Amino acid sequence: MASGRLTPRLVVDGALSLAFVPIVELAAFAAVYRRHSHRLPSPRAIDRFFTTNEPWLLTIVGLAALISFQPPRAVGLWVVAPRVWFPLAAIALAVASSAFRDARYFREALQRPAAGAWRDALLVRAIAWPVGAVYFLGIAMWPLVVGWVRS
Amino acid sequence: MRVVRTSAWPLLVVALAIGFVVDRPVAREPLTIGGYRVLTADLHTHSSTWSDGALTPWGIVLEARRQGLDVVAITGHNEVLDAKVGRWFSRIVGGPTVLVGEEILHEPRSKPNYHLIAAGISEPVSPWQSAASAIDDIHRQGGIAIAAHPRPELWPAYDAETMRRLDGAEICHPMIYSLPDVQRELVEFAARGQVAAIGSSDFHGIGPMGMCRTFVFARDASEQSVLDAIRSQRTVVFGLPDRPFGDPALVKLVATDARLKNQAVTDWRGGPLDWTNRIAAILALAVIAFGPGPTPVTRRRSNDPE
């Protein structure tokens, strides 16, 4: 999406830039997993947990395709109404679908009851998303938050 | 069916190999017009290091070189650390001139808000002050202050006194291509003061860096010359509809010289190799992720230990 090409340089750089995503997800998963089994998840459990991210991969590949086949000046049209509803809908679908897959994973692989599986799926998000947001936006956001509170 | 997914891997390797081949900096002779060295600059970019961008600071330097930029300002939200890393890296690899910068975000509950680019500074400027006071801080550090995407909701922060202090204002920003009134609004804002015309991509990772760029008419490619040129308003920017804005004498000069306009137009997507790279990459990724056949994980025996 940055330059409309797939190059080794951009792959490595993008992987480094977004490495925090799997790291915080893994930490959140380990925390939730330990609540029930009092041990850390096995590599296989981690592998299977990460397959629940498939909807996100689909969304990202789709959006990358959309953006890289557009003239650069037209890219911005996808972040304003009315076209913005398309990527927003795709993201909403990914959020819902990956949550559903997470819950199914906790239910089937970890033998959690349905309600407990959904609680675990939500707990993973409740831990991972704020931590990720603080890392990604933190320095930018904290003066705004403090300014907001002060004023 | 597994063969479909397996065959996508060579396709991905081909895409990456082509990507490696086409991933070369744009080769350009140094451009001189009217006795000035004309430098191509993007003065508003964000890295992934705490500033919600998609590339690392060193990735920004390499991408700037790839996009044919001579100067790039890395402008973290309320911080300068990533810009310092970018500058250090650029000096090592002989990359573009990196200006240490910051996008000062001032958004208290009680208005007025402002977004201000500080470039050529060494320490972060506090966002908890008025725009005029922040500009004074920037000047004390030898930097320049540029109003970032000054749409009407941000105008109240820029009274006459603040406008007098301001060095530049963004006239070209990617928003002009997606929202109908933005070009007019940015031009109207700039007309309120005597400021340099600035074009910036506000690069976060979507859309090319340098999509909106500033042509700086400098004495040489040094950081000091770039800052001096912007302070003296020796800049030209192409906005809509591919119209030059900036110093009237320089605008007249570039009107007779197609070289700048050709460099300003970034509405292209490369040649056949770029397209092959793009199509192969998307196809391969889509098939690897979602093609028929079992995934490496589900392929395993179901009685494997969890």
Short mmCIF file of C-alpha atoms in Angstrom, two decimals:
data_model
loop_
_atom_site.label_atom_id
_atom_site.label_comp_id
_atom_site.label_asym_id
_atom_site.label_seq_id
_atom_site.Cartn_x
_atom_site.Cartn_y
_atom_site.Cartn_z
CA MET A 1 0.00 0.00 0.00
CA ALA A 2 2.95 2.33 0.64
CA SER A 3 4.27 2.21 -2.91
CA GLY A 4 2.04 -0.13 -4.91
CA ARG A 5 4.73 -2.80 -5.13
CA LEU A 6 5.75 -5.89 -3.23
CA THR A 7 9.49 -5.66 -2.68
CA PRO A 8 11.77 -7.43 -0.20
CA ARG A 9 12.62 -4.04 1.32
CA LEU A 10 8.99 -3.20 2.02
CA VAL A 11 8.19 -6.71 3.23
CA VAL A 12 10.99 -6.63 5.81
CA ASP A 13 10.20 -3.08 6.85
CA GLY A 14 6.48 -3.74 7.13
CA ALA A 15 7.14 -6.89 9.15
CA LEU A 16 9.34 -4.94 11.56
CA SER A 17 6.89 -2.07 11.78
CA LEU A 18 3.91 -4.27 12.58
CA ALA A 19 5.72 -6.94 14.61
CA PHE A 20 4.01 -5.53 17.68
CA VAL A 21 0.67 -6.94 16.47
CA PRO A 22 1.51 -10.67 16.82
CA ILE A 23 3.57 -9.94 19.93
CA VAL A 24 0.70 -8.29 21.82
CA GLU A 25 -1.73 -10.91 20.50
CA LEU A 26 0.53 -13.67 21.72
CA ALA A 27 0.92 -12.05 25.13
CA ALA A 28 -2.84 -11.64 25.46
CA PHE A 29 -3.45 -15.22 24.34
CA ALA A 30 -0.89 -16.55 26.80
CA ALA A 31 -2.52 -14.59 29.63
CA VAL A 32 -5.97 -15.95 28.81
CA TYR A 33 -4.67 -19.47 28.24
CA ARG A 34 -2.92 -19.51 31.61
CA ARG A 35 -6.13 -18.65 33.41
CA HIS A 36 -7.38 -22.13 32.63
CA SER A 37 -4.40 -24.42 32.27
CA HIS A 38 -1.84 -22.71 34.56
CA ARG A 39 0.82 -23.26 31.92
CA LEU A 40 1.95 -21.50 28.77
CA PRO A 41 0.37 -22.50 25.45
CA SER A 42 2.20 -25.02 23.28
CA PRO A 43 3.53 -24.03 19.85
CA ARG A 44 0.66 -25.98 18.29
CA ALA A 45 -1.90 -24.08 20.33
CA ILE A 46 -0.29 -20.81 19.29
CA ASP A 47 -0.27 -21.92 15.65
CA ARG A 48 -3.95 -22.73 15.75
CA PHE A 49 -4.78 -19.53 17.59
CA PHE A 50 -3.13 -17.46 14.87
CA THR A 51 -5.15 -19.17 12.12
CA THR A 52 -8.14 -17.30 13.51
CA ASN A 53 -6.59 -14.19 11.96
CA GLU A 54 -7.45 -15.40 8.45
CA PRO A 55 -10.30 -12.87 8.04
CA TRP A 56 -7.83 -10.08 8.74
CA LEU A 57 -5.45 -11.47 6.09
CA LEU A 58 -8.28 -11.57 3.58
CA THR A 59 -9.21 -7.99 4.37
CA ILE A 60 -5.63 -6.76 4.17
CA VAL A 61 -4.92 -8.55 0.88
CA GLY A 62 -8.19 -7.20 -0.51
CA LEU A 63 -7.49 -3.63 0.55
CA ALA A 64 -3.89 -3.86 -0.70
CA ALA A 65 -5.20 -5.05 -4.08
CA LEU A 66 -7.75 -2.26 -4.17
CA ILE A 67 -5.22 0.43 -3.33
CA SER A 68 -2.34 -0.81 -5.48
CA PHE A 69 -4.51 -0.93 -8.59
CA GLN A 70 -5.76 2.65 -8.11
CA PRO A 71 -4.00 5.76 -9.35
CA PRO A 72 -2.44 7.37 -6.24
CA ARG A 73 -4.71 10.40 -6.42
CA ALA A 74 -7.77 8.16 -6.28
CA VAL A 75 -6.65 6.32 -3.15
CA GLY A 76 -7.95 9.07 -0.88
CA LEU A 77 -11.46 8.58 -2.23
CA TRP A 78 -11.60 5.31 -0.28
CA VAL A 79 -11.20 7.05 3.05
CA VAL A 80 -14.09 9.49 2.60
CA ALA A 81 -17.82 8.91 2.15
CA PRO A 82 -19.39 7.27 0.27
CA ARG A 83 -16.60 4.84 -0.70
CA VAL A 84 -15.21 4.61 2.83
CA TRP A 85 -18.15 2.37 3.73
CA PHE A 86 -16.63 -0.40 1.65
CA PRO A 87 -13.33 -0.73 3.60
CA LEU A 88 -15.17 -0.05 6.86
CA ALA A 89 -17.59 -2.88 6.12
CA ALA A 90 -14.70 -5.19 5.23
CA ILE A 91 -12.97 -4.31 8.52
CA ALA A 92 -16.19 -4.81 10.51
CA LEU A 93 -16.59 -8.19 8.87
CA ALA A 94 -13.01 -9.11 9.76
CA VAL A 95 -13.55 -8.03 13.38
CA ALA A 96 -16.71 -10.11 13.71
CA SER A 97 -15.43 -13.10 11.82
CA SER A 98 -12.11 -13.35 13.67
CA ALA A 99 -13.91 -13.00 17.02
CA PHE A 100 -16.23 -15.82 16.01
CA ARG A 101 -13.24 -17.98 15.00
CA ASP A 102 -11.48 -17.19 18.27
CA ALA A 103 -14.53 -18.23 20.24
CA ARG A 104 -14.79 -21.42 18.22
CA TYR A 105 -11.12 -22.10 18.86
CA PHE A 106 -11.50 -21.68 22.61
CA ARG A 107 -14.59 -23.88 22.56
CA GLU A 108 -13.23 -26.69 20.37
CA ALA A 109 -9.52 -26.74 21.06
CA LEU A 110 -9.57 -25.76 24.71
CA GLN A 111 -12.91 -27.33 25.58
CA ARG A 112 -14.36 -24.14 27.01
CA PRO A 113 -18.13 -23.78 27.34
CA ALA A 114 -19.73 -21.48 24.74
CA ALA A 115 -20.16 -18.48 27.06
CA GLY A 116 -16.66 -18.94 28.49
CA ALA A 117 -15.19 -19.21 24.99
CA TRP A 118 -16.76 -15.89 23.99
CA ARG A 119 -15.52 -14.34 27.24
CA ASP A 120 -11.99 -15.56 26.44
CA ALA A 121 -12.17 -14.23 22.89
CA LEU A 122 -13.28 -10.83 24.18
CA LEU A 123 -10.66 -10.88 26.94
CA VAL A 124 -7.89 -11.45 24.38
CA ARG A 125 -9.11 -8.34 22.58
CA ALA A 126 -9.54 -6.38 25.79
CA ILE A 127 -5.86 -7.00 26.55
CA ALA A 128 -4.29 -6.90 23.09
CA TRP A 129 -6.07 -3.97 21.48
CA PRO A 130 -5.41 -1.29 24.13
CA VAL A 131 -1.78 -2.40 24.49
CA GLY A 132 -1.33 -2.31 20.71
CA ALA A 133 -3.02 1.09 20.50
CA VAL A 134 -0.83 2.50 23.26
CA TYR A 135 2.29 1.33 21.44
CA PHE A 136 1.12 2.47 18.00
CA LEU A 137 -0.47 5.77 18.98
CA GLY A 138 0.72 6.27 22.52
CA ILE A 139 3.22 9.07 22.20
CA ALA A 140 0.90 10.95 19.89
CA MET A 141 -2.10 10.41 22.04
CA TRP A 142 -0.95 11.04 25.57
CA PRO A 143 -0.46 14.81 25.22
CA LEU A 144 -3.92 14.94 23.67
CA VAL A 145 -5.43 12.97 26.51
CA VAL A 146 -3.67 15.11 29.12
CA GLY A 147 -4.63 18.29 27.24
CA TRP A 148 -8.20 17.07 27.05
CA VAL A 149 -8.29 16.45 30.80
CA ARG A 150 -6.53 19.71 31.68
CA SER A 151 -8.65 22.00 29.52
CA MET B 1 -6.02 -29.15 -4.52
CA ARG B 2 -2.94 -28.66 -2.40
CA VAL B 3 -0.96 -28.09 -5.57
CA VAL B 4 -2.83 -24.80 -6.16
CA ARG B 5 -1.64 -23.39 -2.89
CA THR B 6 1.87 -24.79 -3.31
CA SER B 7 2.21 -23.30 -6.78
CA ALA B 8 1.50 -19.85 -5.36
CA TRP B 9 4.83 -19.81 -3.52
CA PRO B 10 6.97 -19.68 -6.70
CA LEU B 11 4.65 -16.94 -7.92
CA LEU B 12 5.34 -15.00 -4.74
CA VAL B 13 9.09 -15.50 -5.22
CA VAL B 14 8.77 -14.21 -8.78
CA ALA B 15 6.84 -11.17 -7.52
CA LEU B 16 9.52 -10.47 -4.90
CA ALA B 17 12.31 -10.92 -7.46
CA ILE B 18 10.63 -8.44 -9.80
CA GLY B 19 10.03 -6.17 -6.83
CA PHE B 20 13.74 -6.31 -6.04
CA VAL B 21 14.63 -5.42 -9.63
CA VAL B 22 12.25 -2.45 -9.91
CA ASP B 23 13.01 -1.19 -6.42
CA ARG B 24 15.61 1.31 -7.55
CA PRO B 25 15.87 5.01 -6.73
CA VAL B 26 14.73 7.34 -9.47
CA ALA B 27 17.87 8.49 -11.27
CA ARG B 28 17.79 12.23 -11.84
CA GLU B 29 20.33 14.85 -12.70
CA PRO B 30 20.46 17.71 -10.17
CA LEU B 31 18.00 20.33 -11.39
CA THR B 32 19.00 23.98 -11.62
CA ILE B 33 16.50 26.69 -12.49
CA GLY B 34 17.10 30.44 -12.26
CA GLY B 35 20.44 29.89 -10.56
CA TYR B 36 18.89 27.82 -7.75
CA ARG B 37 19.31 24.15 -7.05
CA VAL B 38 15.74 22.82 -7.14
CA LEU B 39 15.21 20.18 -4.46
CA THR B 40 12.20 17.92 -4.21
CA ALA B 41 10.91 17.71 -0.65
CA ASP B 42 8.21 15.98 1.35
CA LEU B 43 7.96 17.83 4.65
CA HIS B 44 5.29 15.79 6.45
CA THR B 45 5.81 12.02 6.95
CA HIS B 46 5.08 9.64 9.80
CA SER B 47 7.02 6.53 10.79
CA SER B 48 5.79 3.38 12.49
CA THR B 49 7.81 4.24 15.57
CA TRP B 50 4.97 5.59 17.71
CA SER B 51 3.54 7.75 15.00
CA ASP B 52 0.96 5.45 13.36
CA GLY B 53 2.88 5.06 10.10
CA ALA B 54 3.64 1.86 8.21
CA LEU B 55 7.40 2.22 7.68
CA THR B 56 10.29 2.42 10.11
CA PRO B 57 12.31 5.66 10.18
CA TRP B 58 15.01 4.03 8.05
CA GLY B 59 12.27 2.65 5.79
CA ILE B 60 11.07 6.22 5.24
CA VAL B 61 14.57 7.24 4.17
CA LEU B 62 14.77 4.38 1.65
CA GLU B 63 11.26 5.02 0.35
CA ALA B 64 12.03 8.75 -0.02
CA ARG B 65 15.05 7.84 -2.10
CA ARG B 66 12.88 5.44 -4.13
CA GLN B 67 10.41 8.27 -4.79
CA GLY B 68 13.16 10.62 -5.99
CA LEU B 69 12.98 12.98 -3.02
CA ASP B 70 16.03 15.08 -2.12
CA VAL B 71 14.66 16.16 1.25
CA VAL B 72 12.29 14.50 3.70
CA ALA B 73 11.08 15.70 7.08
CA ILE B 74 10.12 12.91 9.46
CA THR B 75 7.45 14.47 11.63
CA GLY B 76 6.41 12.25 14.50
CA HIS B 77 3.34 13.17 16.49
CA ASN B 78 4.69 15.25 19.37
CA GLU B 79 8.11 13.55 19.27
CA VAL B 80 11.39 13.74 17.33
CA LEU B 81 13.18 10.50 18.21
CA ASP B 82 12.25 8.62 15.03
CA ALA B 83 13.37 11.58 12.91
CA LYS B 84 16.78 11.54 14.60
CA VAL B 85 17.11 7.82 13.85
CA GLY B 86 16.10 8.48 10.23
CA ARG B 87 18.66 11.27 9.88
CA TRP B 88 21.41 9.10 11.34
CA PHE B 89 20.56 6.28 8.94
CA SER B 90 20.35 8.58 5.93
CA ARG B 91 23.79 9.98 6.65
CA ILE B 92 25.19 6.42 6.72
CA VAL B 93 23.63 5.32 3.43
CA GLY B 94 24.02 8.67 1.65
CA GLY B 95 20.28 9.15 1.43
CA PRO B 96 18.21 12.31 1.16
CA THR B 97 18.59 15.24 3.52
CA VAL B 98 16.48 14.38 6.57
CA LEU B 99 14.98 17.24 8.57
CA VAL B 100 14.25 16.35 12.16
CA GLY B 101 10.63 17.31 12.61
CA GLU B 102 7.49 16.99 14.64
CA GLU B 103 3.80 17.33 13.99
CA ILE B 104 2.60 19.26 17.00
CA LEU B 105 -0.93 18.15 17.74
CA HIS B 106 -2.80 20.61 19.90
CA GLU B 107 -6.33 19.39 20.47
CA PRO B 108 -7.69 20.54 23.81
CA ARG B 109 -11.36 20.18 24.62
CA SER B 110 -11.72 23.95 24.41
CA LYS B 111 -10.79 25.13 20.92
CA PRO B 112 -8.85 26.33 19.01
CA ASN B 113 -7.00 23.27 17.73
CA TYR B 114 -3.97 23.29 15.49
CA HIS B 115 -1.67 20.85 13.74
CA LEU B 116 1.71 22.42 13.17
CA ILE B 117 4.76 20.97 11.42
CA ALA B 118 8.09 21.86 12.96
CA ALA B 119 11.06 21.02 10.72
CA GLY B 120 14.75 21.54 11.40
CA ILE B 121 14.41 21.31 15.18
CA SER B 122 16.40 19.25 17.65
CA GLU B 123 14.07 18.89 20.63
CA PRO B 124 10.33 18.28 20.87
CA VAL B 125 8.14 21.35 21.07
CA SER B 126 5.42 21.24 23.70
CA PRO B 127 1.89 20.94 22.33
CA TRP B 128 0.44 22.56 25.46
CA GLN B 129 0.69 26.14 24.26
CA SER B 130 -0.79 28.46 21.66
CA ALA B 131 0.25 28.15 18.02
CA ALA B 132 2.11 31.48 18.20
CA SER B 133 4.06 30.35 21.23
CA ALA B 134 4.87 26.98 19.63
CA ILE B 135 6.14 28.78 16.52
CA ASP B 136 8.40 30.92 18.72
CA ASP B 137 9.80 27.73 20.26
CA ILE B 138 10.43 26.30 16.80
CA HIS B 139 12.23 29.45 15.69
CA ARG B 140 14.35 29.48 18.84
CA GLN B 141 15.64 26.04 17.73
CA GLY B 142 16.38 27.33 14.23
CA GLY B 143 13.48 25.46 12.66
CA ILE B 144 10.58 26.41 10.47
CA ALA B 145 6.84 26.22 11.22
CA ILE B 146 4.32 25.01 8.68
CA ALA B 147 0.55 24.88 9.13
CA ALA B 148 -0.49 21.27 8.51
CA HIS B 149 -3.63 20.71 6.39
CA PRO B 150 -5.14 24.02 7.62
CA ARG B 151 -8.81 23.42 6.94
CA PRO B 152 -11.32 25.99 8.29
CA GLU B 153 -11.84 24.20 11.62
CA LEU B 154 -8.16 24.88 12.40
CA TRP B 155 -8.15 28.52 11.27
CA PRO B 156 -9.16 30.07 14.65
CA ALA B 157 -5.74 29.04 16.05
CA TYR B 158 -4.04 31.23 13.48
CA ASP B 159 -4.82 34.87 14.26
CA ALA B 160 -3.02 37.70 12.43
CA GLU B 161 -0.08 37.64 14.82
CA THR B 162 0.35 33.87 14.42
CA MET B 163 0.10 34.14 10.64
CA ARG B 164 2.91 36.70 10.73
CA ARG B 165 5.13 34.19 12.52
CA LEU B 166 4.27 31.23 10.27
CA ASP B 167 6.86 30.15 7.67
CA GLY B 168 4.73 27.96 5.42
CA ALA B 169 1.34 26.40 4.87
CA GLU B 170 0.36 23.20 3.13
CA ILE B 171 -1.33 24.02 -0.16
CA CYS B 172 -1.04 20.56 -1.64
CA HIS B 173 -2.12 17.68 0.61
CA PRO B 174 -3.58 14.32 -0.53
CA MET B 175 -6.97 15.48 0.77
CA ILE B 176 -7.28 17.87 -2.19
CA TYR B 177 -7.78 14.86 -4.45
CA SER B 178 -10.55 13.31 -2.39
CA LEU B 179 -12.52 16.22 -0.91
CA PRO B 180 -13.87 18.84 -3.32
CA ASP B 181 -13.36 22.04 -1.29
CA VAL B 182 -9.98 21.38 0.29
CA GLN B 183 -7.80 22.90 -2.43
CA ARG B 184 -9.75 26.17 -2.25
CA GLU B 185 -9.62 26.15 1.58
CA LEU B 186 -5.85 25.61 1.70
CA VAL B 187 -5.20 28.36 -0.85
CA GLU B 188 -7.51 30.70 1.05
CA PHE B 189 -5.65 30.02 4.30
CA ALA B 190 -2.25 30.64 2.72
CA ALA B 191 -3.51 33.93 1.28
CA ARG B 192 -4.09 35.23 4.82
CA GLY B 193 -0.35 35.61 5.33
CA GLN B 194 3.02 35.74 3.66
CA VAL B 195 3.95 32.06 3.75
CA ALA B 196 5.83 29.55 1.64
CA ALA B 197 3.66 27.20 -0.42
CA ILE B 198 4.17 23.66 0.84
CA GLY B 199 3.16 20.32 -0.66
CA SER B 200 3.29 17.33 1.67
CA SER B 201 2.01 13.78 1.53
CA ASP B 202 1.26 13.42 5.28
CA PHE B 203 2.60 9.92 4.63
CA HIS B 204 1.32 7.22 6.96
CA GLY B 205 1.76 4.28 4.59
CA ILE B 206 -1.23 4.44 2.29
CA GLY B 207 -0.56 6.15 -1.00
CA PRO B 208 2.91 7.12 -2.18
CA MET B 209 5.30 9.32 -0.29
CA GLY B 210 5.94 12.53 -2.21
CA MET B 211 2.51 12.42 -3.82
CA CYS B 212 2.29 16.09 -2.90
CA ARG B 213 5.78 17.55 -2.94
CA THR B 214 7.47 20.89 -2.45
CA PHE B 215 10.02 22.19 -4.93
CA VAL B 216 12.52 24.12 -2.85
CA PHE B 217 14.74 26.64 -4.66
CA ALA B 218 17.85 26.37 -2.49
CA ARG B 219 21.48 27.40 -2.77
CA ASP B 220 22.55 23.80 -2.22
CA ALA B 221 21.22 20.53 -0.78
CA SER B 222 22.22 21.22 2.82
CA GLU B 223 19.69 21.32 5.61
CA GLN B 224 20.45 24.98 6.28
CA SER B 225 19.92 25.95 2.64
CA VAL B 226 16.57 24.16 2.58
CA LEU B 227 15.41 25.92 5.74
CA ASP B 228 16.64 29.29 4.44
CA ALA B 229 14.81 28.79 1.14
CA ILE B 230 11.53 27.98 2.88
CA ARG B 231 11.91 30.95 5.22
CA SER B 232 12.41 33.12 2.12
CA GLN B 233 9.34 31.48 0.51
CA ARG B 234 11.36 30.18 -2.44
CA THR B 235 9.07 27.24 -3.09
CA VAL B 236 6.71 26.01 -5.79
CA VAL B 237 3.95 23.46 -5.34
CA PHE B 238 1.61 21.90 -7.87
CA GLY B 239 -1.98 21.71 -6.69
CA LEU B 240 -5.24 21.26 -8.53
CA PRO B 241 -5.66 21.33 -11.46
CA ASP B 242 -1.90 20.75 -11.85
CA ARG B 243 -1.55 24.46 -11.18
CA PRO B 244 1.66 25.87 -9.68
CA PHE B 245 1.45 27.87 -6.44
CA GLY B 246 4.19 29.74 -4.63
CA ASP B 247 6.59 32.60 -5.17
CA PRO B 248 5.16 34.51 -8.20
CA ALA B 249 8.56 34.98 -9.85
CA LEU B 250 9.38 31.30 -9.50
CA VAL B 251 5.93 30.25 -10.67
CA LYS B 252 6.50 32.34 -13.80
CA LEU B 253 9.89 30.71 -14.23
CA VAL B 254 8.61 27.13 -13.96
CA ALA B 255 5.67 27.88 -16.28
CA THR B 256 8.16 27.87 -19.13
CA ASP B 257 10.01 24.79 -17.87
CA ALA B 258 8.17 21.47 -18.06
CA ARG B 259 10.73 19.58 -15.95
CA LEU B 260 9.19 20.45 -12.60
CA LYS B 261 5.66 19.69 -13.64
CA ASN B 262 6.77 16.32 -14.95
CA GLN B 263 8.35 15.52 -11.59
CA ALA B 264 5.32 16.75 -9.69
CA VAL B 265 2.84 14.44 -11.38
CA THR B 266 2.81 11.24 -9.38
CA ASP B 267 -0.42 9.83 -10.73
CA TRP B 268 1.27 6.85 -12.29
CA ARG B 269 1.72 3.24 -11.42
CA GLY B 270 4.95 2.35 -13.19
CA GLY B 271 5.74 0.19 -16.19
CA PRO B 272 5.01 -3.43 -17.19
CA LEU B 273 7.37 -4.87 -14.56
CA ASP B 274 5.58 -2.95 -11.81
CA TRP B 275 2.23 -4.25 -12.99
CA THR B 276 3.56 -7.82 -13.20
CA ASN B 277 4.89 -7.45 -9.67
CA ARG B 278 1.56 -6.16 -8.42
CA ILE B 279 -0.62 -8.77 -10.08
CA ALA B 280 1.69 -11.69 -9.19
CA ALA B 281 1.94 -10.54 -5.57
CA ILE B 282 -1.80 -10.15 -5.04
CA LEU B 283 -2.59 -13.45 -6.77
CA ALA B 284 0.05 -15.33 -4.80
CA LEU B 285 -0.96 -13.87 -1.44
CA ALA B 286 -4.63 -14.49 -2.08
CA VAL B 287 -4.04 -18.13 -3.07
CA ILE B 288 -1.61 -18.84 -0.23
CA ALA B 289 -3.98 -17.44 2.32
CA PHE B 290 -7.32 -18.58 0.94
CA GLY B 291 -6.75 -20.99 -1.92
CA PRO B 292 -8.10 -24.52 -1.87
CA GLY B 293 -6.21 -27.07 0.18
CA PRO B 294 -5.47 -27.47 3.85
CA THR B 295 -3.54 -24.87 5.79
CA PRO B 296 -0.27 -26.03 7.38
CA VAL B 297 -1.98 -26.13 10.77
CA THR B 298 -5.20 -27.98 9.94
CA ARG B 299 -3.19 -30.48 7.92
CA ARG B 300 -1.72 -31.86 11.10
CA ARG B 301 -3.17 -34.93 12.72
CA SER B 302 -6.06 -34.17 15.00
CA ASN B 303 -4.53 -36.15 17.85
CA ASP B 304 -1.43 -33.96 17.99
CA PRO B 305 -0.96 -32.62 21.50
CA GLU B 306 -2.52 -29.22 22.02
#
